[in-house]
C-alpha cells in the first residue's frame, strides 16, 4: 500500500458512488452506457475470483466486494429498475470487438497459463478498453451531463494514479508487472482527450461535448 494506490482506490470508489447517486437521485440512467457497465462487471468478476481462494487483508477483501456489488447494482439499475430511461439507440458500440480480441490476448500473453491467471489477465486487458462504449455514446449524443463527466474524470484519475503506484512499487519494492502497466497506459491514453475537455470546459462551467 502507498499513497498513490490509496488515492487511486478512493478515486475509483468516488466514481462508482457518483454514478450510482446520479442514477438513483435522477431516477434515470440517461447518458450512461449500459454496455460499459456490463464490461466493468465482467472485469471485477474475473479479477476477484481470488476471493474464493485467498485472503490478503480486510481492506483488500472489502474493496473487492464493494466493487463487485456496486458493478452489478449499476447494471441492475440500468437494465431493470430504470430500463425505460436507458438510451439503447445511442449505446450501440459492438462490445464483441473488445471482448473477443481481449480474451484471445489473455490466453496468449499472461504470467502463468492457469485458469485464474488467464481470467485475471483478461480483466486487466478488458478494463483498459471498457470505457470505450461510454465515450462512443457521448460522441454520438454530442454531449454529457456534468455529473457524468465527474464520474468519468474520477475513473480516469484512478487509472492515472495507479500508473504512479506501479512506478512507486518498481523503485521502492522492485516490483514490475508489464501487463498491468501497459494496460494502464492504454486506458489512461484513452482518457487524455476527455481530460482536456474536462479541464477546458466542465471546470469552467461549460457543457462537455465530444466531436461526432
mmCIF file of C-alpha atoms in Angstrom:
data_model
loop_
_atom_site.group_PDB
_atom_site.id
_atom_site.type_symbol
_atom_site.label_atom_id
_atom_site.label_comp_id
_atom_site.label_asym_id
_atom_site.label_seq_id
_atom_site.Cartn_x
_atom_site.Cartn_y
_atom_site.Cartn_z
ATOM 1 C CA UNK A 1 0.000 0.000 0.000
ATOM 2 C CA UNK A 2 1.191 3.509 -0.804
ATOM 3 C CA UNK A 3 -0.353 6.952 -1.230
ATOM 4 C CA UNK A 4 -0.899 6.584 -4.970
ATOM 5 C CA UNK A 5 -2.716 3.269 -4.616
ATOM 6 C CA UNK A 6 -4.850 4.549 -1.737
ATOM 7 C CA UNK A 7 -5.875 7.737 -3.541
ATOM 8 C CA UNK A 8 -6.417 5.700 -6.709
ATOM 9 C CA UNK A 9 -8.750 3.349 -4.844
ATOM 10 C CA UNK A 10 -10.604 6.295 -3.306
ATOM 11 C CA UNK A 11 -10.942 7.962 -6.703
ATOM 12 C CA UNK A 12 -12.301 4.707 -8.131
ATOM 13 C CA UNK A 13 -14.752 4.406 -5.254
ATOM 14 C CA UNK A 14 -15.809 8.036 -5.703
ATOM 15 C CA UNK A 15 -16.511 7.379 -9.403
ATOM 16 C CA UNK A 16 -18.742 4.429 -8.530
ATOM 17 C CA UNK A 17 -20.625 6.378 -5.848
ATOM 18 C CA UNK A 18 -21.103 9.378 -8.154
ATOM 19 C CA UNK A 19 -22.569 7.130 -10.852
ATOM 20 C CA UNK A 20 -24.916 5.293 -8.510
ATOM 21 C CA UNK A 21 -26.109 8.532 -6.890
ATOM 22 C CA UNK A 22 -26.612 10.118 -10.301
ATOM 23 C CA UNK A 23 -28.844 7.254 -11.427
ATOM 24 C CA UNK A 24 -30.721 6.900 -8.146
ATOM 25 C CA UNK A 25 -31.379 10.592 -7.449
ATOM 26 C CA UNK A 26 -32.411 11.418 -11.024
ATOM 27 C CA UNK A 27 -34.306 8.113 -11.357
ATOM 28 C CA UNK A 28 -32.712 7.917 -14.780
ATOM 29 C CA UNK A 29 -29.755 6.294 -16.495
ATOM 30 C CA UNK A 30 -29.866 8.634 -19.485
ATOM 31 C CA UNK A 31 -26.410 9.244 -20.914
ATOM 32 C CA UNK A 32 -24.918 6.171 -19.218
ATOM 33 C CA UNK A 33 -23.607 3.292 -21.304
ATOM 34 C CA UNK A 34 -25.048 0.060 -20.015
ATOM 35 C CA UNK A 35 -22.534 -1.821 -22.155
ATOM 36 C CA UNK A 36 -19.591 -0.183 -20.382
ATOM 37 C CA UNK A 37 -21.132 -1.091 -17.028
ATOM 38 C CA UNK A 38 -21.569 -4.718 -18.090
ATOM 39 C CA UNK A 39 -17.912 -4.788 -19.140
ATOM 40 C CA UNK A 40 -16.860 -3.398 -15.749
ATOM 41 C CA UNK A 41 -18.985 -6.045 -14.001
ATOM 42 C CA UNK A 42 -17.180 -8.708 -16.042
ATOM 43 C CA UNK A 43 -13.837 -7.078 -15.181
ATOM 44 C CA UNK A 44 -14.424 -7.232 -11.420
ATOM 45 C CA UNK A 45 -15.924 -10.719 -11.518
ATOM 46 C CA UNK A 46 -12.997 -12.254 -13.408
ATOM 47 C CA UNK A 47 -10.359 -10.300 -11.476
ATOM 48 C CA UNK A 48 -11.543 -11.012 -7.967
ATOM 49 C CA UNK A 49 -12.162 -14.745 -8.137
ATOM 50 C CA UNK A 50 -9.248 -14.990 -5.712
ATOM 51 C CA UNK A 51 -11.752 -14.004 -3.015
ATOM 52 C CA UNK A 52 -12.681 -17.689 -3.058
ATOM 53 C CA UNK A 53 -9.116 -18.946 -2.687
ATOM 54 C CA UNK A 54 -7.058 -16.464 -0.653
ATOM 55 C CA UNK A 55 -7.186 -13.689 1.941
ATOM 56 C CA UNK A 56 -4.807 -10.719 1.715
ATOM 57 C CA UNK A 57 -6.280 -8.164 4.105
ATOM 58 C CA UNK A 58 -9.620 -6.864 5.349
ATOM 59 C CA UNK A 59 -9.187 -3.698 3.275
ATOM 60 C CA UNK A 60 -8.428 -5.697 0.141
ATOM 61 C CA UNK A 61 -11.412 -8.009 0.636
ATOM 62 C CA UNK A 62 -13.841 -5.187 1.424
ATOM 63 C CA UNK A 63 -12.824 -3.149 -1.618
ATOM 64 C CA UNK A 64 -13.184 -6.145 -3.912
ATOM 65 C CA UNK A 65 -16.661 -6.970 -2.562
ATOM 66 C CA UNK A 66 -17.713 -3.314 -2.889
ATOM 67 C CA UNK A 67 -16.507 -3.113 -6.498
ATOM 68 C CA UNK A 68 -18.310 -6.303 -7.494
ATOM 69 C CA UNK A 69 -21.512 -5.399 -5.634
ATOM 70 C CA UNK A 70 -21.660 -1.855 -6.994
ATOM 71 C CA UNK A 71 -20.947 -3.040 -10.551
ATOM 72 C CA UNK A 72 -23.905 -5.408 -10.540
ATOM 73 C CA UNK A 73 -26.093 -2.861 -8.741
ATOM 74 C CA UNK A 74 -25.372 -0.391 -11.548
ATOM 75 C CA UNK A 75 -26.215 -2.956 -14.218
ATOM 76 C CA UNK A 76 -29.456 -3.765 -12.368
ATOM 77 C CA UNK A 77 -30.462 -0.093 -12.189
ATOM 78 C CA UNK A 78 -29.790 0.415 -15.897
ATOM 79 C CA UNK A 79 -31.356 -2.727 -17.328
ATOM 80 C CA UNK A 80 -34.095 -3.419 -14.773
ATOM 81 C CA UNK A 81 -35.238 -0.651 -12.438
ATOM 82 C CA UNK A 82 -34.786 2.345 -14.769
ATOM 83 C CA UNK A 83 -34.777 0.494 -18.070
ATOM 84 C CA UNK A 84 -37.335 2.932 -19.547
ATOM 85 C CA UNK A 85 -34.747 5.730 -19.353
ATOM 86 C CA UNK A 86 -31.911 3.733 -20.926
ATOM 87 C CA UNK A 87 -30.826 5.072 -24.320
ATOM 88 C CA UNK A 88 -30.091 1.850 -26.155
ATOM 89 C CA UNK A 89 -30.134 3.553 -29.558
ATOM 90 C CA UNK A 90 -27.006 5.558 -28.778
ATOM 91 C CA UNK A 91 -25.356 2.808 -26.712
ATOM 92 C CA UNK A 92 -24.518 0.882 -29.854
ATOM 93 C CA UNK A 93 -20.816 0.063 -29.530
ATOM 94 C CA UNK A 94 -20.054 -3.518 -30.654
ATOM 95 C CA UNK A 95 -18.545 -4.876 -27.433
ATOM 96 C CA UNK A 96 -17.721 -8.214 -29.050
ATOM 97 C CA UNK A 97 -14.964 -6.339 -30.885
ATOM 98 C CA UNK A 98 -13.421 -5.737 -27.456
ATOM 99 C CA UNK A 99 -14.213 -8.941 -25.572
ATOM 100 C CA UNK A 100 -13.105 -11.461 -28.216
ATOM 101 C CA UNK A 101 -9.658 -9.930 -29.005
ATOM 102 C CA UNK A 102 -9.017 -9.279 -25.307
ATOM 103 C CA UNK A 103 -9.896 -12.884 -24.494
ATOM 104 C CA UNK A 104 -7.518 -14.160 -27.149
ATOM 105 C CA UNK A 105 -4.743 -11.859 -25.963
ATOM 106 C CA UNK A 106 -5.199 -13.032 -22.366
ATOM 107 C CA UNK A 107 -4.723 -16.644 -23.444
ATOM 108 C CA UNK A 108 -1.606 -15.785 -25.464
ATOM 109 C CA UNK A 109 0.075 -13.268 -23.138
ATOM 110 C CA UNK A 110 -0.132 -13.906 -19.384
ATOM 111 C CA UNK A 111 2.095 -14.564 -16.392
ATOM 112 C CA UNK A 112 1.033 -18.168 -15.929
ATOM 113 C CA UNK A 113 -1.099 -20.464 -18.064
ATOM 114 C CA UNK A 114 -3.705 -21.272 -15.389
ATOM 115 C CA UNK A 115 -7.423 -20.508 -15.322
ATOM 116 C CA UNK A 116 -7.327 -17.890 -12.567
ATOM 117 C CA UNK A 117 -4.266 -16.175 -14.033
ATOM 118 C CA UNK A 118 -5.773 -16.050 -17.533
ATOM 119 C CA UNK A 119 -9.028 -14.616 -16.143
ATOM 120 C CA UNK A 120 -7.069 -12.038 -14.110
ATOM 121 C CA UNK A 121 -5.113 -11.049 -17.221
ATOM 122 C CA UNK A 122 -8.349 -10.896 -19.222
ATOM 123 C CA UNK A 123 -9.790 -8.486 -16.626
ATOM 124 C CA UNK A 124 -6.732 -6.224 -16.843
ATOM 125 C CA UNK A 125 -6.895 -6.048 -20.630
ATOM 126 C CA UNK A 126 -10.676 -5.604 -20.676
ATOM 127 C CA UNK A 127 -10.647 -2.797 -18.103
ATOM 128 C CA UNK A 128 -8.256 -0.817 -20.301
ATOM 129 C CA UNK A 129 -10.920 -0.564 -23.030
ATOM 130 C CA UNK A 130 -14.179 -0.968 -21.066
ATOM 131 C CA UNK A 131 -14.841 2.776 -21.121
ATOM 132 C CA UNK A 132 -14.929 2.901 -24.933
ATOM 133 C CA UNK A 133 -18.710 2.265 -25.213
ATOM 134 C CA UNK A 134 -19.305 5.205 -22.839
ATOM 135 C CA UNK A 135 -17.024 7.536 -24.798
ATOM 136 C CA UNK A 136 -18.593 6.313 -28.042
ATOM 137 C CA UNK A 137 -22.056 7.052 -26.645
ATOM 138 C CA UNK A 138 -21.034 10.592 -25.699
ATOM 139 C CA UNK A 139 -19.624 11.142 -29.170
ATOM 140 C CA UNK A 140 -22.927 10.026 -30.698
ATOM 141 C CA UNK A 141 -25.120 12.199 -28.474
ATOM 142 C CA UNK A 142 -22.643 15.078 -28.725
ATOM 143 C CA UNK A 143 -22.713 15.951 -25.025
ATOM 144 C CA UNK A 144 -22.669 14.639 -21.475
ATOM 145 C CA UNK A 145 -24.285 15.726 -18.214
ATOM 146 C CA UNK A 146 -21.902 17.405 -15.794
ATOM 147 C CA UNK A 147 -22.363 14.679 -13.171
ATOM 148 C CA UNK A 148 -21.467 12.051 -15.783
ATOM 149 C CA UNK A 149 -18.256 13.919 -16.608
ATOM 150 C CA UNK A 150 -17.339 13.956 -12.896
ATOM 151 C CA UNK A 151 -17.782 10.175 -12.875
ATOM 152 C CA UNK A 152 -15.543 9.782 -15.922
ATOM 153 C CA UNK A 153 -12.923 12.135 -14.504
ATOM 154 C CA UNK A 154 -12.680 10.172 -11.241
ATOM 155 C CA UNK A 155 -12.483 6.926 -13.197
ATOM 156 C CA UNK A 156 -9.677 8.262 -15.391
ATOM 157 C CA UNK A 157 -7.877 9.736 -12.395
ATOM 158 C CA UNK A 158 -7.960 6.334 -10.694
ATOM 159 C CA UNK A 159 -6.069 4.747 -13.578
ATOM 160 C CA UNK A 160 -3.570 7.607 -13.804
ATOM 161 C CA UNK A 161 -2.846 7.308 -10.063
ATOM 162 C CA UNK A 162 -2.348 3.582 -10.438
ATOM 163 C CA UNK A 163 0.370 4.243 -13.010
ATOM 164 C CA UNK A 164 2.213 6.233 -10.360
ATOM 165 C CA UNK A 165 1.538 3.346 -7.972
ATOM 166 C CA UNK A 166 3.349 0.957 -10.342
ATOM 167 C CA UNK A 167 6.250 3.386 -10.656
ATOM 168 C CA UNK A 168 6.460 3.679 -6.859
ATOM 169 C CA UNK A 169 6.409 -0.085 -6.427
ATOM 170 C CA UNK A 170 9.134 -0.526 -9.028
ATOM 171 C CA UNK A 171 11.512 1.942 -7.377
ATOM 172 C CA UNK A 172 10.804 1.101 -3.733
ATOM 173 C CA UNK A 173 9.761 -2.571 -3.864
ATOM 174 C CA UNK A 174 11.418 -3.824 -7.032
ATOM 175 C CA UNK A 175 8.002 -4.983 -8.277
ATOM 176 C CA UNK A 176 7.285 -4.762 -12.011
ATOM 177 C CA UNK A 177 4.151 -6.006 -13.791
ATOM 178 C CA UNK A 178 4.421 -5.246 -17.503
ATOM 179 C CA UNK A 179 0.877 -6.424 -18.293
ATOM 180 C CA UNK A 180 -0.735 -4.129 -15.716
ATOM 181 C CA UNK A 181 1.470 -1.183 -16.687
ATOM 182 C CA UNK A 182 0.855 -1.422 -20.429
ATOM 183 C CA UNK A 183 -2.892 -1.855 -19.911
ATOM 184 C CA UNK A 184 -2.902 1.108 -17.527
ATOM 185 C CA UNK A 185 -1.078 3.277 -20.048
ATOM 186 C CA UNK A 186 -3.573 2.327 -22.782
ATOM 187 C CA UNK A 187 -6.506 3.156 -20.521
ATOM 188 C CA UNK A 188 -5.025 6.485 -19.429
ATOM 189 C CA UNK A 189 -4.321 7.455 -23.052
ATOM 190 C CA UNK A 190 -7.986 6.810 -23.906
ATOM 191 C CA UNK A 191 -8.921 9.407 -21.276
ATOM 192 C CA UNK A 192 -6.475 12.089 -22.435
ATOM 193 C CA UNK A 193 -8.888 13.815 -24.820
ATOM 194 C CA UNK A 194 -11.595 13.670 -22.170
ATOM 195 C CA UNK A 195 -9.276 15.145 -19.516
ATOM 196 C CA UNK A 196 -8.534 18.071 -21.827
ATOM 197 C CA UNK A 197 -12.241 18.747 -22.430
ATOM 198 C CA UNK A 198 -12.991 18.349 -18.722
ATOM 199 C CA UNK A 199 -10.414 20.954 -17.724
ATOM 200 C CA UNK A 200 -11.178 23.413 -20.543
ATOM 201 C CA UNK A 201 -14.970 23.120 -20.435
ATOM 202 C CA UNK A 202 -16.505 21.431 -17.396
ATOM 203 C CA UNK A 203 -14.305 23.168 -14.821
ATOM 204 C CA UNK A 204 -15.232 26.472 -16.473
ATOM 205 C CA UNK A 205 -18.943 25.762 -16.158
ATOM 206 C CA UNK A 206 -19.482 24.728 -19.748
ATOM 207 C CA UNK A 207 -21.130 21.555 -21.020
ATOM 208 C CA UNK A 208 -18.857 18.809 -22.267
ATOM 209 C CA UNK A 209 -19.177 17.596 -25.823
ATOM 210 C CA UNK A 210 -17.068 15.322 -27.966
ATOM 211 C CA UNK A 211 -16.584 15.564 -31.733
ATOM 212 C CA UNK A 212 -19.147 13.418 -33.510
#
